[in-house]
Amino acid sequence: MKFVEIKNLVKTFGDTQVLKNIDISIEEGEFVTLLGPSGCGKSTLLRCLAGLNSIDGGTIYVAGKDITDTEPKDRGIGMVFQNYALFPNMTVWENIEFGLKIKKEKDYDERIKEMVKMVGLEGKEGYYPSELSGGQQQRVAFARALITKPKILLLDESLSALDAKIRKSLREKLREIQKKLKITTIFVTHDQEEALAISDRIFVLNKGEISQSGVPEAIYTNPENEFMVDFIGSYNIFRGEEVKKVLDLDEKMVAIRPESIYVREEGRNYIEDNFHNIEAKIIDRIIIGNVIRYTVEKNGVSFIVDMLNRGENKLYNINSQVELMFMKQEIKLY
């Protein structure tokens, strides 16, 4: 039996069915992400698991026990919200110990010291939330949720309020702590890069249903339907007449990732049978970190090609005519 099992879960608000017969199974110690656009039902699903929202159908099991009707405080679940929800009149130490006091635990000073060290807040124990940065406040929220040793940790868009650099650093720290404690974690985000970077598995939701689930590599490289192609990564998508104009194929819809298209260069050996070749014109280029992103055009249809920004790679000028090579095995047909 899986550690967490959600079976046929249904949730409605008025006449709107927000979650439609959701089935999810999670192993103990897994880091699972619920990914999807705003309004797809991912945060509602998390709140149903926590017991903060009632459900209109289905069953929730944790460690083989039916907790569908169990009070939130008795579910053994820790939750970190997007807005941190720290007590402004309490210090870092007092915020972290709050849950322990509620549970009437004793002799926990060493546990708090270890947790403060684990989240990197040594020296900040006497500070109030208003005296901390956003990233530090989020660390307090993590520590407060983890100190009570919950069976499951739920994270609801808990990094989204931070700037990009702090967010990346904190997600890496979070993953490190999660692995060390081996705590089953369910993370909600709309950020694809974030989900792909830290998850063991991903469940992608769309309009209250699971569109696809799997390990990050499979989610990114093998989108199973049109929604997934649109949502995951930056696929080039050709529909109808565009497929014929660009690739000269008789297909309804074709998708391919920008990094799976190459500019043919003289002097390099290619296995010709692996590629579909076309000629196109470069109409724009920008540099994104270590990637040069070209916008190219063929028969009035524009799409993008990503190349690593390395010294040995030629920089192609706007209005240049180039021969493009599409990796056949990477062309997705729908």
Coordinates of C-alpha atoms in Angstrom, one line a residue:
M1 CA 0.0 0.0 0.0
K2 CA 1.2 3.5 -0.8
F3 CA 1.9 5.9 2.0
V4 CA -0.6 8.5 0.7
E5 CA -3.5 7.4 -1.4
I6 CA -6.2 9.7 -2.8
K7 CA -9.0 7.8 -4.5
N8 CA -11.7 9.3 -6.7
L9 CA -11.6 12.7 -4.9
V10 CA -14.3 15.2 -5.9
K11 CA -14.6 18.8 -4.8
T12 CA -17.2 21.3 -5.9
F13 CA -17.8 24.9 -5.1
G14 CA -21.4 25.7 -5.9
D15 CA -22.1 24.5 -9.4
T16 CA -18.4 24.3 -10.3
Q17 CA -16.6 20.9 -10.0
V18 CA -13.1 22.0 -9.1
L19 CA -11.6 18.5 -8.7
K20 CA -12.9 15.6 -10.8
N21 CA -12.2 12.0 -9.6
I22 CA -8.6 12.6 -8.6
D23 CA -6.5 9.5 -8.1
I24 CA -2.9 9.9 -6.7
S25 CA -0.6 7.5 -4.9
I26 CA 2.6 8.6 -3.2
E27 CA 5.5 6.6 -1.7
E28 CA 6.8 7.4 1.8
G29 CA 9.7 9.9 1.6
E30 CA 8.8 11.1 -1.9
F31 CA 8.9 14.7 -3.0
V32 CA 5.9 15.1 -5.2
T33 CA 4.8 18.3 -7.0
L34 CA 1.3 19.3 -8.0
L35 CA 2.0 21.5 -11.1
G36 CA -0.5 23.4 -13.2
P37 CA -1.8 26.8 -14.2
S38 CA -3.8 29.1 -11.9
G39 CA -7.2 27.8 -11.2
C40 CA -6.5 24.2 -12.1
G41 CA -7.3 22.9 -8.6
K42 CA -3.8 22.1 -7.2
S43 CA -4.1 24.3 -4.1
T44 CA -7.6 23.0 -3.4
L45 CA -6.4 19.4 -3.6
L46 CA -3.6 20.3 -1.1
R47 CA -6.2 21.8 1.3
C48 CA -8.5 18.8 1.0
L49 CA -5.5 16.6 2.0
A50 CA -4.8 18.8 5.0
G51 CA -8.5 18.8 6.0
L52 CA -8.9 22.5 5.5
N53 CA -11.5 21.9 2.7
S54 CA -14.2 19.3 3.0
I55 CA -14.6 16.9 0.0
D56 CA -17.7 15.9 -1.9
G57 CA -16.6 12.4 -2.9
G58 CA -13.7 10.0 -2.6
T59 CA -11.3 8.8 0.1
I60 CA -7.9 9.9 1.5
Y61 CA -5.6 7.4 3.2
V62 CA -2.3 8.0 5.0
A63 CA -0.2 5.1 6.0
G64 CA -3.2 2.8 5.3
K65 CA -5.5 4.8 7.6
D66 CA -8.7 6.5 6.2
I67 CA -8.3 10.2 7.3
T68 CA -11.1 11.5 5.1
D69 CA -13.2 12.7 8.1
T70 CA -10.3 13.2 10.5
E71 CA -9.8 16.7 12.0
P72 CA -6.9 18.7 10.5
K73 CA -5.0 18.8 13.8
D74 CA -5.1 15.0 14.1
R75 CA -3.9 14.2 10.5
G76 CA -0.2 14.5 11.3
I77 CA 0.3 17.0 8.5
G78 CA 2.5 20.1 8.5
M79 CA 1.7 22.9 6.1
V80 CA 3.6 26.0 4.8
F81 CA 1.5 28.7 3.1
Q82 CA 2.5 31.2 0.5
N83 CA 2.1 34.1 3.0
Y84 CA 4.2 32.3 5.7
A85 CA 1.6 33.1 8.4
L86 CA 4.2 33.8 11.1
F87 CA 3.1 35.3 14.4
P88 CA 4.4 38.9 14.2
N89 CA 4.6 39.3 18.0
M90 CA 6.8 36.2 18.4
T91 CA 10.5 35.8 17.9
V92 CA 12.0 33.2 15.5
W93 CA 12.4 30.8 18.5
E94 CA 8.8 31.4 19.7
N95 CA 7.4 30.8 16.3
I96 CA 9.2 27.5 15.9
E97 CA 8.3 26.3 19.3
F98 CA 4.6 27.2 19.0
G99 CA 3.4 23.8 17.7
L100 CA 5.4 22.0 20.4
K101 CA 3.7 24.1 23.1
I102 CA 0.3 23.3 21.6
K103 CA 1.1 19.6 21.7
K104 CA 2.4 20.1 25.3
E105 CA 5.7 18.6 24.6
K106 CA 8.7 19.1 27.0
D107 CA 12.5 19.3 26.9
Y108 CA 12.5 20.4 23.2
D109 CA 15.2 23.1 23.3
E110 CA 17.8 20.9 21.6
R111 CA 15.4 20.0 18.9
I112 CA 14.8 23.7 18.2
K113 CA 18.5 24.4 18.2
E114 CA 19.0 21.6 15.6
M115 CA 16.2 22.8 13.5
V116 CA 17.4 26.4 13.6
K117 CA 20.8 25.2 12.4
M118 CA 19.3 23.0 9.7
V119 CA 17.4 25.9 8.1
G120 CA 20.4 28.3 8.5
L121 CA 19.0 30.8 11.0
E122 CA 21.6 30.6 13.7
G123 CA 22.0 33.9 15.4
K124 CA 18.4 35.0 14.4
E125 CA 16.6 33.2 17.3
G126 CA 15.6 36.4 19.0
Y127 CA 14.6 38.3 15.9
Y128 CA 10.9 39.1 15.1
P129 CA 9.5 38.4 11.6
S130 CA 9.6 42.1 10.7
E131 CA 13.4 42.1 11.2
L132 CA 13.9 39.2 8.7
S133 CA 14.1 39.1 4.9
G134 CA 11.5 37.2 3.0
G135 CA 13.7 34.2 2.6
Q136 CA 14.5 34.1 6.3
Q137 CA 10.8 34.3 7.1
Q138 CA 10.1 31.4 4.8
R139 CA 12.8 29.4 6.6
V140 CA 11.1 30.1 9.9
A141 CA 7.8 28.8 8.4
F142 CA 9.6 25.6 7.2
A143 CA 11.2 25.1 10.6
R144 CA 7.8 25.6 12.4
A145 CA 6.1 23.0 10.2
L146 CA 9.0 20.5 10.5
I147 CA 9.7 20.7 14.2
T148 CA 6.5 18.7 15.2
K149 CA 7.7 15.8 13.0
P150 CA 4.7 15.6 10.7
K151 CA 4.0 12.5 8.6
I152 CA 3.6 14.7 5.6
L153 CA 4.8 18.2 4.7
L154 CA 2.5 20.3 2.4
L155 CA 3.9 23.4 0.6
D156 CA 1.4 25.7 -1.0
E157 CA 3.2 28.0 -3.5
S158 CA 5.5 28.6 -0.6
L159 CA 8.4 30.0 -2.6
S160 CA 6.4 32.2 -5.0
A161 CA 6.8 35.5 -3.1
L162 CA 10.6 35.4 -3.2
D163 CA 12.8 36.9 -5.9
A164 CA 14.4 34.5 -8.4
K165 CA 17.9 34.1 -6.8
I166 CA 16.6 33.6 -3.2
R167 CA 13.9 31.3 -4.5
K168 CA 16.4 29.0 -6.3
S169 CA 18.7 28.9 -3.2
L170 CA 15.8 28.2 -0.9
R171 CA 14.4 25.4 -3.0
E172 CA 17.7 23.7 -3.0
K173 CA 17.9 24.0 0.8
L174 CA 14.4 22.7 1.1
R175 CA 15.2 19.7 -1.0
E176 CA 18.3 19.0 1.0
I177 CA 16.3 19.1 4.3
Q178 CA 13.6 16.9 2.8
K179 CA 16.1 14.3 1.8
K180 CA 17.8 14.4 5.2
L181 CA 14.5 14.0 7.1
K182 CA 13.0 11.6 4.6
I183 CA 9.7 13.3 5.0
T184 CA 6.9 12.8 2.4
T185 CA 6.4 16.2 0.8
I186 CA 3.8 17.5 -1.5
F187 CA 4.6 20.8 -3.2
V188 CA 2.2 23.1 -5.2
T189 CA 3.6 25.4 -7.8
H190 CA 2.8 26.8 -11.3
D191 CA 6.6 27.2 -12.0
Q192 CA 7.6 24.4 -14.4
E193 CA 11.4 24.9 -13.9
E194 CA 10.9 24.7 -10.2
A195 CA 8.9 21.5 -10.4
L196 CA 11.4 19.9 -12.8
A197 CA 14.4 20.8 -10.7
I198 CA 13.4 19.4 -7.3
S199 CA 10.6 16.7 -7.7
D200 CA 10.8 12.9 -7.6
R201 CA 7.5 12.9 -9.5
I202 CA 5.1 15.5 -10.9
F203 CA 1.4 15.5 -11.2
V204 CA 0.2 18.0 -13.8
L205 CA -3.3 19.3 -13.3
N206 CA -5.6 21.0 -15.8
K207 CA -9.2 22.0 -15.1
G208 CA -9.5 19.7 -12.1
E209 CA -8.1 16.6 -13.7
I210 CA -4.6 15.0 -13.9
S211 CA -3.3 15.6 -17.4
Q212 CA -0.1 13.6 -16.9
S213 CA 2.1 12.3 -14.1
G214 CA 5.6 10.9 -14.0
V215 CA 9.2 11.6 -13.3
P216 CA 10.5 15.1 -14.4
E217 CA 12.4 13.8 -17.4
A218 CA 9.3 12.0 -18.8
I219 CA 7.1 15.0 -18.2
Y220 CA 9.5 17.3 -20.1
T221 CA 10.5 15.1 -23.0
N222 CA 7.3 13.2 -23.6
P223 CA 4.2 15.4 -23.2
E224 CA 1.2 13.1 -23.7
N225 CA -1.4 15.6 -25.0
E226 CA -1.9 19.1 -26.5
F227 CA -2.3 20.8 -23.1
M228 CA 1.0 19.3 -21.9
V229 CA 2.8 20.5 -25.1
D230 CA 1.5 24.0 -24.6
F231 CA 2.2 24.1 -20.8
I232 CA 5.5 22.3 -20.4
G233 CA 8.8 23.9 -21.6
S234 CA 8.9 26.1 -24.7
Y235 CA 8.0 23.7 -27.4
N236 CA 7.6 24.9 -31.0
I237 CA 4.1 23.9 -32.0
F238 CA 2.9 23.6 -35.6
R239 CA -0.8 23.1 -36.4
G240 CA -2.7 22.4 -39.6
E241 CA -1.1 24.1 -42.6
E242 CA 1.9 25.2 -40.6
V243 CA 3.1 21.5 -40.4
K244 CA 3.1 21.3 -44.2
K245 CA 4.7 24.8 -44.6
V246 CA 7.6 24.1 -42.2
L247 CA 8.2 20.3 -42.3
D248 CA 6.3 19.2 -45.4
L249 CA 4.5 16.6 -43.3
D250 CA 0.9 15.6 -43.5
E251 CA 0.1 15.7 -39.7
K252 CA -2.5 17.5 -37.7
M253 CA -0.1 18.8 -35.1
V254 CA 3.7 18.6 -34.5
A255 CA 5.8 19.8 -31.5
I256 CA 9.5 19.9 -31.1
R257 CA 11.8 21.5 -28.5
P258 CA 14.0 24.4 -29.5
E259 CA 17.2 22.6 -28.4
S260 CA 16.3 19.6 -30.7
I261 CA 16.8 21.8 -33.8
Y262 CA 20.3 22.4 -35.1
V263 CA 21.9 24.7 -37.6
R264 CA 23.9 22.6 -40.1
E265 CA 27.6 23.5 -40.1
E266 CA 30.2 22.5 -42.6
G267 CA 32.9 20.2 -41.5
R268 CA 30.7 18.4 -38.9
N269 CA 29.6 14.8 -39.3
Y270 CA 25.9 14.1 -39.1
I271 CA 24.0 10.8 -39.3
E272 CA 21.7 12.0 -42.1
D273 CA 19.0 9.4 -41.4
N274 CA 18.5 10.9 -37.9
F275 CA 17.5 14.4 -39.2
H276 CA 14.8 16.1 -41.1
N277 CA 16.3 19.1 -43.0
I278 CA 14.8 22.4 -44.1
E279 CA 16.0 25.9 -45.0
A280 CA 14.9 28.9 -43.0
K281 CA 15.7 32.6 -42.4
I282 CA 16.9 34.0 -39.1
I283 CA 14.7 37.0 -38.2
D284 CA 15.9 37.7 -34.6
R285 CA 18.3 36.5 -31.9
I286 CA 18.6 37.1 -28.1
I287 CA 21.0 35.7 -25.5
I288 CA 19.5 34.0 -22.5
G289 CA 22.3 33.0 -20.1
N290 CA 24.3 30.3 -21.8
V291 CA 21.8 30.0 -24.7
I292 CA 21.5 31.9 -27.9
R293 CA 17.8 31.9 -28.9
Y294 CA 17.2 32.4 -32.6
T295 CA 13.8 33.2 -34.1
V296 CA 13.6 31.7 -37.6
E297 CA 11.0 31.8 -40.3
K298 CA 10.0 29.3 -43.0
N299 CA 7.1 30.1 -45.4
G300 CA 5.7 32.8 -43.1
V301 CA 5.8 30.5 -40.0
S302 CA 8.2 31.6 -37.2
F303 CA 9.6 29.4 -34.5
I304 CA 12.6 29.3 -32.1
V305 CA 16.0 27.4 -32.2
D306 CA 18.2 27.3 -29.0
M307 CA 21.9 26.9 -29.3
L308 CA 24.5 26.8 -26.5
N309 CA 26.5 30.0 -26.3
R310 CA 29.9 28.5 -26.6
G311 CA 33.0 30.1 -28.1
E312 CA 33.3 27.5 -30.9
N313 CA 29.7 28.0 -32.1
K314 CA 29.2 30.4 -34.9
L315 CA 27.0 33.4 -34.2
Y316 CA 24.5 33.7 -37.0
N317 CA 23.3 37.2 -38.2
I318 CA 19.8 38.4 -38.6
N319 CA 18.5 37.8 -42.2
S320 CA 21.0 34.9 -42.7
Q321 CA 19.7 31.8 -44.6
V322 CA 20.5 28.6 -42.7
E323 CA 19.9 24.9 -43.0
L324 CA 18.1 23.6 -40.0
M325 CA 18.2 19.9 -38.9
F326 CA 15.3 18.6 -36.9
M327 CA 16.0 15.5 -34.8
K328 CA 13.4 13.0 -36.1
Q329 CA 13.1 11.1 -32.8
E330 CA 12.3 14.4 -31.0
I331 CA 9.5 15.4 -33.4
K332 CA 6.2 14.7 -31.5
L333 CA 3.1 13.9 -33.5
Y334 CA -0.4 14.6 -32.2

